Short mmCIF file of C-alpha atoms and ligand atoms in Angstrom, two decimals:
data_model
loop_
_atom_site.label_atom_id
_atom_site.label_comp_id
_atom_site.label_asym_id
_atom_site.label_seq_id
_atom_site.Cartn_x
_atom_site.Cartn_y
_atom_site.Cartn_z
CA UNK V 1 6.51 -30.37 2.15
CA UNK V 2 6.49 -27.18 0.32
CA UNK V 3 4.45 -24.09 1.58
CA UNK V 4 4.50 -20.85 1.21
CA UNK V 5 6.53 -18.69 2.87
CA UNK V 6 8.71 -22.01 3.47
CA UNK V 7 9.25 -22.67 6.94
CA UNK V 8 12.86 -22.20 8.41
CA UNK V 9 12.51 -26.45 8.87
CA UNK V 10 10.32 -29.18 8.48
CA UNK V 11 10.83 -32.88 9.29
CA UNK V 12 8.58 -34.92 7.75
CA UNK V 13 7.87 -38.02 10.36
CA UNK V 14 5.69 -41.44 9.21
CA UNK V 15 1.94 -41.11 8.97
CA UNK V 16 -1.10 -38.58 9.04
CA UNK V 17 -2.71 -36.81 11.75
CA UNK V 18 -6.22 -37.79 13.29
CA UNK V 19 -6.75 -34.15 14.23
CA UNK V 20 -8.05 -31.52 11.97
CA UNK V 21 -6.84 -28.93 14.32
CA UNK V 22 -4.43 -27.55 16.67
CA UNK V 23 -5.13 -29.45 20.59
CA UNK V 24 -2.99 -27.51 21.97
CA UNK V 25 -1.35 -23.87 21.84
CA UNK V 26 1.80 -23.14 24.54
CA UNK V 27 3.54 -20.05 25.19
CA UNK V 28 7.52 -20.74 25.80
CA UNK V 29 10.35 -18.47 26.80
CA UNK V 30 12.30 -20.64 24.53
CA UNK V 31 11.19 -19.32 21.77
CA UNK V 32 12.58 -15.95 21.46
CA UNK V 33 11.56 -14.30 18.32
CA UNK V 34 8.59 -12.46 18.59
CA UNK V 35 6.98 -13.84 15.91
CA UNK V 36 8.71 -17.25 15.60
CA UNK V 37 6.77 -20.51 16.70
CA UNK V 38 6.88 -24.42 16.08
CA UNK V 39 3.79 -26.70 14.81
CA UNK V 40 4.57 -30.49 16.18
CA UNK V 41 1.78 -32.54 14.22
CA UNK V 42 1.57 -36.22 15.54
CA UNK V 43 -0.70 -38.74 14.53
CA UNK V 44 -3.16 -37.90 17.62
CA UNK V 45 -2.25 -34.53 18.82
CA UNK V 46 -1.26 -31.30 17.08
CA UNK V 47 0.44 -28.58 19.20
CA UNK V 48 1.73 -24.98 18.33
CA UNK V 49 4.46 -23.47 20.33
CA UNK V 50 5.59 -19.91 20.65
CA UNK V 51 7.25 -17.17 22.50
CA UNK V 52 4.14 -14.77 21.93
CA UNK V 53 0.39 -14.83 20.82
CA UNK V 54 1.72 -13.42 17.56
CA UNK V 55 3.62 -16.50 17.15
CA UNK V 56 0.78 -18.77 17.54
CA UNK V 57 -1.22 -17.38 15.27
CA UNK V 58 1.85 -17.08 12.40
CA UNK V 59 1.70 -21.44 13.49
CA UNK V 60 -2.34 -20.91 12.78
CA UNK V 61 -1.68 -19.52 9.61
CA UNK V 62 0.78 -22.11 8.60
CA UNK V 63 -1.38 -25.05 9.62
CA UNK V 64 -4.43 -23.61 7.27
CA UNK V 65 -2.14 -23.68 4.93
CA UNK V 66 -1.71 -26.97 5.50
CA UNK V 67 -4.96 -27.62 5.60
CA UNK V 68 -6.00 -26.19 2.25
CA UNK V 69 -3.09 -27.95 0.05
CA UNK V 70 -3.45 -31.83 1.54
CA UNK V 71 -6.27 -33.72 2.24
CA UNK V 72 -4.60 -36.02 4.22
CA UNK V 73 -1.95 -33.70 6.88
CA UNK V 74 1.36 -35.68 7.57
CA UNK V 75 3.43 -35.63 10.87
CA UNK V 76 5.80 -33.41 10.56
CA UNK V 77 7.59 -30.94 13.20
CA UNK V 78 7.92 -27.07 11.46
CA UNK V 79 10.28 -24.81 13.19
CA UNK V 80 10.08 -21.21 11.64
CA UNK V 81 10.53 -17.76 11.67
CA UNK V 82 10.88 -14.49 9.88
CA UNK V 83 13.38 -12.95 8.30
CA UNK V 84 12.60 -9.64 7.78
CA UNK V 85 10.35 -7.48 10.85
CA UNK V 86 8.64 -5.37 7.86
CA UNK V 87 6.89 -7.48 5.72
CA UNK V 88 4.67 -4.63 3.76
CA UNK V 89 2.25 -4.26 0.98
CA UNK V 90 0.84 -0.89 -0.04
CA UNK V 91 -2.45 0.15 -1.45
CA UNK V 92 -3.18 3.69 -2.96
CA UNK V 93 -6.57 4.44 -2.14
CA UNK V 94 -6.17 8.00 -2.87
CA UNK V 95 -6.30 7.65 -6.89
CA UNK V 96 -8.69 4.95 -6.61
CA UNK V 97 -10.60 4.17 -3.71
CA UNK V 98 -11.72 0.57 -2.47
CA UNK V 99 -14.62 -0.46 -0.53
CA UNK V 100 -13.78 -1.81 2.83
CA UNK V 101 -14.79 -5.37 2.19
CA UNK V 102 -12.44 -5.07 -0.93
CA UNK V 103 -10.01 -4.03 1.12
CA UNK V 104 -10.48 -6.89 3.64
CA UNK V 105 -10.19 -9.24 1.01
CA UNK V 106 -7.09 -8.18 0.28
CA UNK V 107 -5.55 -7.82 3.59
CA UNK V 108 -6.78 -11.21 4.58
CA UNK V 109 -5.03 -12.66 1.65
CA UNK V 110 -1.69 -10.70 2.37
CA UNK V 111 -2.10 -12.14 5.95
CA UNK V 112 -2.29 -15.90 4.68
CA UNK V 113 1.31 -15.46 3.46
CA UNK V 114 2.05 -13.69 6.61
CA UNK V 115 2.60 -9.69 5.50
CA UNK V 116 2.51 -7.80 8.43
CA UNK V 117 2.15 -3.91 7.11
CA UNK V 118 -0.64 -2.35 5.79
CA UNK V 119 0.90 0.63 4.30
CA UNK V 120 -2.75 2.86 3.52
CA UNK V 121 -1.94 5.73 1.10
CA UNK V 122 -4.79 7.67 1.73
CA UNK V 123 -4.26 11.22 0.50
CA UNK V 124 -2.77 12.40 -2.66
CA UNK V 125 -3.27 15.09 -5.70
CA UNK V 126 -6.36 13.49 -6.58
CA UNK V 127 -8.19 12.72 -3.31
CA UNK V 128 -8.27 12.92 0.40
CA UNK V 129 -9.80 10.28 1.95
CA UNK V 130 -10.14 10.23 5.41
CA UNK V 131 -12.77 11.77 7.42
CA UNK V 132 -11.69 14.27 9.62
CA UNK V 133 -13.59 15.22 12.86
CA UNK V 134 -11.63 18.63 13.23
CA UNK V 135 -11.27 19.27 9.45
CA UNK V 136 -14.45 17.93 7.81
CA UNK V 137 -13.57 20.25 5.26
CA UNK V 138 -10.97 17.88 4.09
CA UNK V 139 -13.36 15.40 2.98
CA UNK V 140 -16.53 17.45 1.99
CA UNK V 141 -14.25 19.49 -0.72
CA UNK V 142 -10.82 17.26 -0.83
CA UNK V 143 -12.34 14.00 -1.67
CA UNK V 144 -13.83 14.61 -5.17
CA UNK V 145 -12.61 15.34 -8.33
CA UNK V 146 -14.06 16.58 -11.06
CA UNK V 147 -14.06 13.86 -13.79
CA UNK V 148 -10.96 11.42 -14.72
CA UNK V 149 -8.19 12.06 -17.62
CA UNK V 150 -5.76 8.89 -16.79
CA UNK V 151 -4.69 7.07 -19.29
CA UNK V 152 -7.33 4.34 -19.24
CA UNK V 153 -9.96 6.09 -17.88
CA UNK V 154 -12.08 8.79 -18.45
CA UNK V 155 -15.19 10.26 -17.32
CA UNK V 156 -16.82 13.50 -16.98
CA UNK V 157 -18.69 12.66 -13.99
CA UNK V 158 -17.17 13.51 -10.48
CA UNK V 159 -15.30 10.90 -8.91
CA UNK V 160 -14.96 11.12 -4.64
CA UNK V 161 -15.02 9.10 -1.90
CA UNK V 162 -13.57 8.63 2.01
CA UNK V 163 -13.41 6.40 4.40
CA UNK V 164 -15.55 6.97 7.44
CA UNK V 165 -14.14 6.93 11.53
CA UNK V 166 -16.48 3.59 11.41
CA UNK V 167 -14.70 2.46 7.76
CA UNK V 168 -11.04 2.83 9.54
CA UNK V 169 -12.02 1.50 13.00
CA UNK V 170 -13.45 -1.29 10.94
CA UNK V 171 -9.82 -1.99 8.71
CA UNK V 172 -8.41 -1.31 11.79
CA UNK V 173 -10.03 -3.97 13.91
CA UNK V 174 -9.78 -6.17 10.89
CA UNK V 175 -5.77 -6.45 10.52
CA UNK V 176 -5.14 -6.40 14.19
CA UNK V 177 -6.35 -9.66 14.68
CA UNK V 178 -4.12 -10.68 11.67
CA UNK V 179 -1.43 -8.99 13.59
CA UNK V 180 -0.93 -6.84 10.76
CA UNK V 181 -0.26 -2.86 11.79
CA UNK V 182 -1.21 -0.48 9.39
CA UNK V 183 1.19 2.20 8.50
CA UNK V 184 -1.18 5.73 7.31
CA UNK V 185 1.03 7.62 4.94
CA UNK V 186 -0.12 11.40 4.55
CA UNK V 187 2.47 12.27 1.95
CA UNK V 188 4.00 15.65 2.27
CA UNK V 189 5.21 18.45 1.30
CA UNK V 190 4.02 17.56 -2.80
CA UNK V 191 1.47 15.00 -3.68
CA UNK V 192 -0.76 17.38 -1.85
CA UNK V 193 -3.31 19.10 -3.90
CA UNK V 194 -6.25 17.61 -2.23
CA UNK V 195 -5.13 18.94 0.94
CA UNK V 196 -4.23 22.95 -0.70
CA UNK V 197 -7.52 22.36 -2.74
CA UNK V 198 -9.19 23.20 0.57
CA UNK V 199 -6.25 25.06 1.99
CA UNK V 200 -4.72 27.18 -0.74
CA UNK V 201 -3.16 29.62 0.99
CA UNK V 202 -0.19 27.25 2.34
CA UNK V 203 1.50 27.11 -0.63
CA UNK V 204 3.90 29.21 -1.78
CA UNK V 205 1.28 31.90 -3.91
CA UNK V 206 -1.78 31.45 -2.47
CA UNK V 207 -3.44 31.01 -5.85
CA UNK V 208 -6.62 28.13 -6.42
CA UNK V 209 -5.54 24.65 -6.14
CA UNK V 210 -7.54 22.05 -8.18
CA UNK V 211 -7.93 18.14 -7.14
CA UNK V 212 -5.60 16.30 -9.99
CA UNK V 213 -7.37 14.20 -12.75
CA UNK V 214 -4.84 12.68 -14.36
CA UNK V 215 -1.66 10.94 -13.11
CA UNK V 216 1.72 12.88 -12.79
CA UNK V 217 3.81 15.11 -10.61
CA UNK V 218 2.31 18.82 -10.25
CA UNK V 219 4.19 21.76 -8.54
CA UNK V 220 1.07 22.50 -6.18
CA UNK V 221 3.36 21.99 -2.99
CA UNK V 222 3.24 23.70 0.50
CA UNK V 223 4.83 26.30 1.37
CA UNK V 224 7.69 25.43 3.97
CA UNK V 225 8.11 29.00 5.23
CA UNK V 226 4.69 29.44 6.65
CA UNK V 227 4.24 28.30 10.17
CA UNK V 228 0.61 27.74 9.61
CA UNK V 229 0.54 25.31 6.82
CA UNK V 230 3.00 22.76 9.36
CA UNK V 231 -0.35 23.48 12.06
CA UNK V 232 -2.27 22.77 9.89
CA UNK V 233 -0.76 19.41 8.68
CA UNK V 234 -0.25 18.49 12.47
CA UNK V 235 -3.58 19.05 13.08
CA UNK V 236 -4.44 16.22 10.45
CA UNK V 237 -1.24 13.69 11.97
CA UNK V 238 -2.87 14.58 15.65
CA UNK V 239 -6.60 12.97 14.54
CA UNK V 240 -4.51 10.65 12.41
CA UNK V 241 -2.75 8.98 15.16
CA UNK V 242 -5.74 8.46 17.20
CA UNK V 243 -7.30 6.33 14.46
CA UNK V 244 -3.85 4.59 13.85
CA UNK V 245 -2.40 3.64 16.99
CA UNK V 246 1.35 2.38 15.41
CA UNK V 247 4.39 3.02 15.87
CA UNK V 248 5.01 4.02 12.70
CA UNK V 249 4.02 6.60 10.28
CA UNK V 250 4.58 7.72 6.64
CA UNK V 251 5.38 11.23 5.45
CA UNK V 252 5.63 10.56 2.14
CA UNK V 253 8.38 13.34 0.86
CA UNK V 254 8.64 12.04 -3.09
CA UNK V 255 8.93 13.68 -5.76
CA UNK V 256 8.88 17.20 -4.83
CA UNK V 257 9.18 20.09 -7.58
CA UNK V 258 10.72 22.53 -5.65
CA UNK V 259 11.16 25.59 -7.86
CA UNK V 260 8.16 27.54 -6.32
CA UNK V 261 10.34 27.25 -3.35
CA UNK V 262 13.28 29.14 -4.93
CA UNK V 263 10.98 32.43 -5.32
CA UNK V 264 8.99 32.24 -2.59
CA UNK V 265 9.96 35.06 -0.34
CA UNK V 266 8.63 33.19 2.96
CA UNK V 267 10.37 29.95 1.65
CA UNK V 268 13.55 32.25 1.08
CA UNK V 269 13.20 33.64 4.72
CA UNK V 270 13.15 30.13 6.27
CA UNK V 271 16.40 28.91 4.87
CA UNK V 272 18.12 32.28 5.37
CA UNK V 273 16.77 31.70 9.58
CA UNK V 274 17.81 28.04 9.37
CA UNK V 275 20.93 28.54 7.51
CA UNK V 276 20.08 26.17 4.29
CA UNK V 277 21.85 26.38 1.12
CA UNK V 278 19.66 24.83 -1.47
CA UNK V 279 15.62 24.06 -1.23
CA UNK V 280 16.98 20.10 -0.97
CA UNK V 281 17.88 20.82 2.13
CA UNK V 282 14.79 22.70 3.29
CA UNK V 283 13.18 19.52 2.40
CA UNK V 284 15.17 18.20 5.01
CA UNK V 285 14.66 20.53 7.44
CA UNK V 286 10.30 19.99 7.24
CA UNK V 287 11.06 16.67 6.99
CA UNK V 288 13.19 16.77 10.16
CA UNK V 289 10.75 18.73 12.02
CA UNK V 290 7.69 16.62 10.89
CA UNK V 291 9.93 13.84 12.26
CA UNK V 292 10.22 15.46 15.49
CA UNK V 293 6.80 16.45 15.62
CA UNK V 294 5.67 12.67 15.42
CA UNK V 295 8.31 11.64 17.52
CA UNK V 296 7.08 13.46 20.42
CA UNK V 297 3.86 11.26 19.92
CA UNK V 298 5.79 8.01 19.70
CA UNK V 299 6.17 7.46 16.02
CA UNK V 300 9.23 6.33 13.93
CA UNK V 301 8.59 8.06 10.82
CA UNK V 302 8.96 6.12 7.21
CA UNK V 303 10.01 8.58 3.92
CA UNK V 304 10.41 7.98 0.39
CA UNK V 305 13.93 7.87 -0.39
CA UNK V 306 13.55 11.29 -2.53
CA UNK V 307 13.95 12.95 0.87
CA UNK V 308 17.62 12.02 0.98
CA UNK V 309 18.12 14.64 -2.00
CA UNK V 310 19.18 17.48 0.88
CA UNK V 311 22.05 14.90 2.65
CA UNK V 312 21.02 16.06 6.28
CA UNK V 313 18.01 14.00 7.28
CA UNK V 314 18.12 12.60 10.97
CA UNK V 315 19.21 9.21 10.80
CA UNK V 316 16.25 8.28 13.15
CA UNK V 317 13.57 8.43 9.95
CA UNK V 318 13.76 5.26 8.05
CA UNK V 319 13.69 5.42 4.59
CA UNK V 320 12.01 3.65 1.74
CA UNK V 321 13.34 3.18 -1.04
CA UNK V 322 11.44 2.71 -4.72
CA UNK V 323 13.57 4.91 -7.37
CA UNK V 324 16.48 6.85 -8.66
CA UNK V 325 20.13 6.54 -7.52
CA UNK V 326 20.82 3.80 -4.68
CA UNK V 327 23.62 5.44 -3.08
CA UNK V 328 22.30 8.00 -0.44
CA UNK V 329 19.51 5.10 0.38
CA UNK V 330 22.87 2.45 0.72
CA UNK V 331 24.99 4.80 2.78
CA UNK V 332 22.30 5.74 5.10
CA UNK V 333 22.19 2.08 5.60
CA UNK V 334 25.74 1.48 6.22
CA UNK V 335 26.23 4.43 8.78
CA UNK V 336 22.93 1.98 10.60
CA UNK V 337 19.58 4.01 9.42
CA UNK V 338 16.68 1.56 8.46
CA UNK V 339 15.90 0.75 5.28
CA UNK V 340 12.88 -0.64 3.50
CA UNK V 341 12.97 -2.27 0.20
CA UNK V 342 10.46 -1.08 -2.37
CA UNK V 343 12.20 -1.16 -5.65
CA UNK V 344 9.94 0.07 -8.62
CA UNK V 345 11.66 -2.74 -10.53
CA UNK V 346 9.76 -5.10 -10.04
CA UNK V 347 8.20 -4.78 -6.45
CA UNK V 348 6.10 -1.94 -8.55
CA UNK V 349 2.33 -4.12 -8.67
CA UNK V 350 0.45 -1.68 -10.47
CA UNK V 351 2.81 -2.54 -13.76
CA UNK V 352 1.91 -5.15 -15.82
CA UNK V 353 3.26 -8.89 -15.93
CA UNK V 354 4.89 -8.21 -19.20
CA UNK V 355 6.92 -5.72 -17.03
CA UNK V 356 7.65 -7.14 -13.99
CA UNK V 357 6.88 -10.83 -14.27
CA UNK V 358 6.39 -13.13 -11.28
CA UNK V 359 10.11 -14.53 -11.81
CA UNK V 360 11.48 -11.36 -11.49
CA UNK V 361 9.27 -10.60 -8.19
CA UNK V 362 10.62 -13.86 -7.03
CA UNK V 363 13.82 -13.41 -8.04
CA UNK V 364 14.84 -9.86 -6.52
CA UNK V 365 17.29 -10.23 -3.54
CA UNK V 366 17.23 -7.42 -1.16
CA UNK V 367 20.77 -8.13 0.45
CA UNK V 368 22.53 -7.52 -2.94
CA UNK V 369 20.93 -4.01 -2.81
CA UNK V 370 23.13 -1.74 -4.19
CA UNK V 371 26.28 -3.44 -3.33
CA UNK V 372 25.53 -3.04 0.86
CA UNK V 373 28.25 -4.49 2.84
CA UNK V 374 27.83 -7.18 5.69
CA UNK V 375 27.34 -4.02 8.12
CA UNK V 376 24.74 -2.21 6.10
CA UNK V 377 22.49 -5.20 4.96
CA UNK V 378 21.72 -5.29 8.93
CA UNK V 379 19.66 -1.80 8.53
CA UNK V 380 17.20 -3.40 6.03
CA UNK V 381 14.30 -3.95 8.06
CA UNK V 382 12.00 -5.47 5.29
CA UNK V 383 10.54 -5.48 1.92
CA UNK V 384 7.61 -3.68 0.69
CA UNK V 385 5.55 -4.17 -2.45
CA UNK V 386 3.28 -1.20 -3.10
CA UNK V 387 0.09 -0.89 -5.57
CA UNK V 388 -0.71 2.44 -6.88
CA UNK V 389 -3.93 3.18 -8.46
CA UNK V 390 -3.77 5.27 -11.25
CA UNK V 391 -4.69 3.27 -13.76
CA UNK V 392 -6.88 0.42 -11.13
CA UNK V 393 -10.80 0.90 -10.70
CA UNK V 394 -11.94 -2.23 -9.34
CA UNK V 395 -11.01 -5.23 -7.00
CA UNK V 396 -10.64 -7.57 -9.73
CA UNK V 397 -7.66 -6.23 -11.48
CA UNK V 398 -6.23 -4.66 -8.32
CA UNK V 399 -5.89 -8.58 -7.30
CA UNK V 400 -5.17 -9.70 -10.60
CA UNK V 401 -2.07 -7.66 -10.15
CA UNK V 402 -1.08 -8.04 -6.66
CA UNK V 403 -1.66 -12.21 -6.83
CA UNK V 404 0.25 -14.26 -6.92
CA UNK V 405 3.54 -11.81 -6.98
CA UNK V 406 2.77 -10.93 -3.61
CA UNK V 407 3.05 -14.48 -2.72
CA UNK V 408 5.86 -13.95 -4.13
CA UNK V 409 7.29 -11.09 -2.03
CA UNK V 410 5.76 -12.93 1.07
CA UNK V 411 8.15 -15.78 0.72
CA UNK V 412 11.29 -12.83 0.15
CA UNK V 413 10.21 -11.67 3.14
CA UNK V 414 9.87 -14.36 5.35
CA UNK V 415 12.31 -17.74 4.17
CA UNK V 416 15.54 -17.34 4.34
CA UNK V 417 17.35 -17.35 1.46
CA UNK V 418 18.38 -20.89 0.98
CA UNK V 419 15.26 -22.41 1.43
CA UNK V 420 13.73 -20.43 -1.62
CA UNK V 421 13.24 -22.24 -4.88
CA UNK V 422 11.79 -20.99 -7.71
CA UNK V 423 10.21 -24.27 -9.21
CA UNK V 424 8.73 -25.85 -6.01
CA UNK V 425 7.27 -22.01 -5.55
CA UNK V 426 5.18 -21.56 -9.26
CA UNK V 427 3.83 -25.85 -8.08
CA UNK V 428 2.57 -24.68 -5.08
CA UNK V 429 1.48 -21.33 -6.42
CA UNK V 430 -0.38 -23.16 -9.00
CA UNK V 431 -2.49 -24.67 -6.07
CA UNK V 432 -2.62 -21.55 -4.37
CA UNK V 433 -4.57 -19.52 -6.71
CA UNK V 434 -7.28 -22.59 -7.41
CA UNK V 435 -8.01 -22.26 -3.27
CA UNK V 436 -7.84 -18.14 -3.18
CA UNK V 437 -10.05 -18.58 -6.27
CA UNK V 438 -12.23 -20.20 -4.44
CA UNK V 439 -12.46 -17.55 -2.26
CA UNK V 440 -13.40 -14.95 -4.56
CA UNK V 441 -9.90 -13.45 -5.05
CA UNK V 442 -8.80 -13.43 -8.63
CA UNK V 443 -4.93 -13.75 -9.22
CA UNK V 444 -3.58 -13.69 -12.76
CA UNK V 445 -3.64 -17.06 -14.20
CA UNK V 446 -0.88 -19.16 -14.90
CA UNK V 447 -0.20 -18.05 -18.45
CA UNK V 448 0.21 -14.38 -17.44
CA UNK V 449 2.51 -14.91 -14.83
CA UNK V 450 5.76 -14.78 -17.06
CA UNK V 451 5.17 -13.35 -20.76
CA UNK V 452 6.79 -14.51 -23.85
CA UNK V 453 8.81 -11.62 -25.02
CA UNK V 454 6.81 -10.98 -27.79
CA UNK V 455 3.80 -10.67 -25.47
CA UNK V 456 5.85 -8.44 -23.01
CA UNK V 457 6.57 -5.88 -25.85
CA UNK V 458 2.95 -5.74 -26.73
CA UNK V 459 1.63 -5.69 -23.04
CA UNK V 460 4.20 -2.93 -22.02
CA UNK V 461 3.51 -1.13 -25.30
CA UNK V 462 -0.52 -1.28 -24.84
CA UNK V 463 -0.08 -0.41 -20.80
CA UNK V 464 1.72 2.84 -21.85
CA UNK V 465 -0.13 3.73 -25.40
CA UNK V 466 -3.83 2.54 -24.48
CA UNK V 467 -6.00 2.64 -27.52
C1 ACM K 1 6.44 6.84 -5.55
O1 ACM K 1 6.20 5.89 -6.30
N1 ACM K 1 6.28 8.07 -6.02
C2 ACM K 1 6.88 6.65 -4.19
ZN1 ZN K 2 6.90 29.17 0.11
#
């Protein structure tokens, strides 16, 4: 029996159940991981066990699994559970928005293979996307663009969207009954023209601020020596964490040109006061004091692992890591601060197949990360596969990208190693897709999953050089 994520064990017994369904669902203190159950399928009765509701429904999930690849369901006892707590996927709705039943679709697929983190990038250089009770502002002049120079797309027409109170409560209802929490990311102090769009005068020269158009890293960042633009941003967190009521929450903090910083004179002031030799470190300190900030409302904040540039962030931020030199990200890990695993190469699903192919997805192996010892692979706390949104305008290709090598990531995050296999995942995969299909979710086809290399060179070549 072959599913995926695989199941920590199955043993197959003689026959086929009677029963389409699960009789009967118990809650036992033996079963101590939180999200950890067992699925006992006998030729009369089917029965899930777990230590939690959460763990009855991961046993749900796993039986309609069951469900959709055999006709006929065998007897067979399943004991499983997770390997990793942070099993995420990330959509950029900022570059490109989604509508909320495209959204749904993809969160309900992520939650058949049992992700459980919505990480919602909702705010960037090219949109803000959230509607703000306090700040309407923020969405009546921070959600729209003027036209669209990527690279694949342009238009002269303006280009803007949010999501409504009603749209989030809606996304929110939506993945907690997939026990899936959603982690809003309102990345600071760069990626932040929408926000100084509206609010120009908190960065460092007051001057205009357009909404992005393109794709890129702009030098339109706040200004860390004025009091009023960290307000201001609280403001936004305070209304943020009343629509999002996790424990977690993203401050972004990557790639950050920081030479504005070097001349600013109230930028200058603020590392004099806090003693600060370089303007990495005063990345540190708003990153520190965001931190605090969020703590005092019971958050654990998440940041890109670009933060680590000034070598004195509290070790109670976890940190995500997608690019550039491993080492700060690995020895933050060893001294025991959290990790999550996002590595551009190839957890990256906005690049093509021909760059990251689904073998390579499968293949990735987050305890070799960076050569972490016994002690530090025990700070990873999951996996993440993010899809930015540059270059996606609609549903179909966002899926197209994400599917299958999510399924991919799913089973990284959730089987333990041994009990992956490569093979026995593409013949189940293969199955997979026909059934999502089915559904109205469009994953790549077989014959994109793993490119020749003459069809990599020309798929990379045409991603980058679009005609
Ligand atoms: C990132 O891709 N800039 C986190
Ligand atoms: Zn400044």
């Amino acid at each position: 029996m072959r599913l995926i994520p695989q199941p920590e064990s199955i043993s197959m017994f003689y026959g086929y159940s009677l029963s389409d369904e699960i009789n009967e669902k118990l809650i036992s203190g033996e079963i101590t991981d939180d999200e950890g159950y067992e699925l006992y399928i006998s030729p009369d009765k089917i029965t899930a066990t777990a230590g939690s509701e959460k763990g009855l429904y991961y046993a749900e999930v796993t039986f309609r699994q069951i469900k959709n690849l055999y006709a006929k369901i065998p007897c067979m006892k399943i004991k499983d559970r997770p390997r990793f707590s942070h099993r995420g996927f990330m959509i950029d709705c900022a570059r490109h928005i989604f509508s909320v039943d495209e959204l749904k679709s993809m969160i309900s697929t992520a939650a058949d293979f049992k992700f459980n983190k919505f990480h919602w990038h909702l705010s960037d250089d090219q949109g803000f996307r959230m509607e703000l009770e306090n700040m309407p502002e923020l969405t009546e002049k921070g959600s729209v663009r003027k036209c669209d120079t990527f690279r694949n797309c342009h238009s002269d027409k303006e280009y803007g969207g949010y999501y409504t109170k009603k749209d989030i409560a809606e996304i929110t209802d939506f993945c907690k009954e997939r026990y899936i929490d959603i982690i809003p990311e309102l990345d600071m102090p760069g990626h932040l023209s929408a926000f100084l769009h509206v609010y120009p005068e908190f960065t460092c020269s007051g001057e205009p601020v357009e909404i992005k158009t393109k794709q890129g890293i702009f030098s339109d960042i706040l200004c860390i020596g004025n009091e009023n633009a960290f307000d201001a941003l609280c403001r936004v967190i305070d209304e943020m964490c009343e629509m999002f009521p996790y424990g977690k929450f993203h401050i972004g903090g990557d790639e950050v040109p920081k030479h504005n910083w070097k001349t600013c004179p109230k930028c200058r002031k603020m590392m004099a006061i806090q003693g600060l030799s370089d303007v990495n470190e005063l990345q540190c300190y708003f990153t520190d004091k965001m931190a605090d900030y969020l703590k005092n409302k019971g958050k654990t904040c998440i940041v890109w692992n670009d933060s680590l540039k000034g070598g004195n962030l509290s070790d109670r931020l976890t940190v995500q890591y997608w690019n550039g030199s491993k080492k700060k990200t690995v020895s933050a890990a060893e001294k025991g601060q959290n990790i999550i695993l996002s590595p551009f190469m190839p957890y990256y699903a906005d690049y093509p197949y021909s760059m990251h192919s689904l073998k390579s997805v499968y293949a990735f192996e987050p305890s070799s990360f960076g050569g972490l010892s016994e002690e530090g692979i025990k700070s990873i706390e999951g996996i993440e596969s993010p899809v930015w949104t540059e270059f996606i305008t609609d549903i179909q290709r966002l899926s197209y990208l994400c599917f299958p090598r999510w399924f991919a990531v799913a089973e990284t995050a959730w089987a333990a190693p041994e009990n992956k296999n490569y093979r026995s995942f593409c013949d189940v995969t293969k199955k997979l897709v026909k059934v999502y299909k089915n559904k109205g979710i469009n994953s790549a086809p077989e014959a994109d999953w793993n490119p020749s290399v003459f069809s990599r060179l020309k798929n990379t070549l045409s991603f980058f050089l679009p005609l």
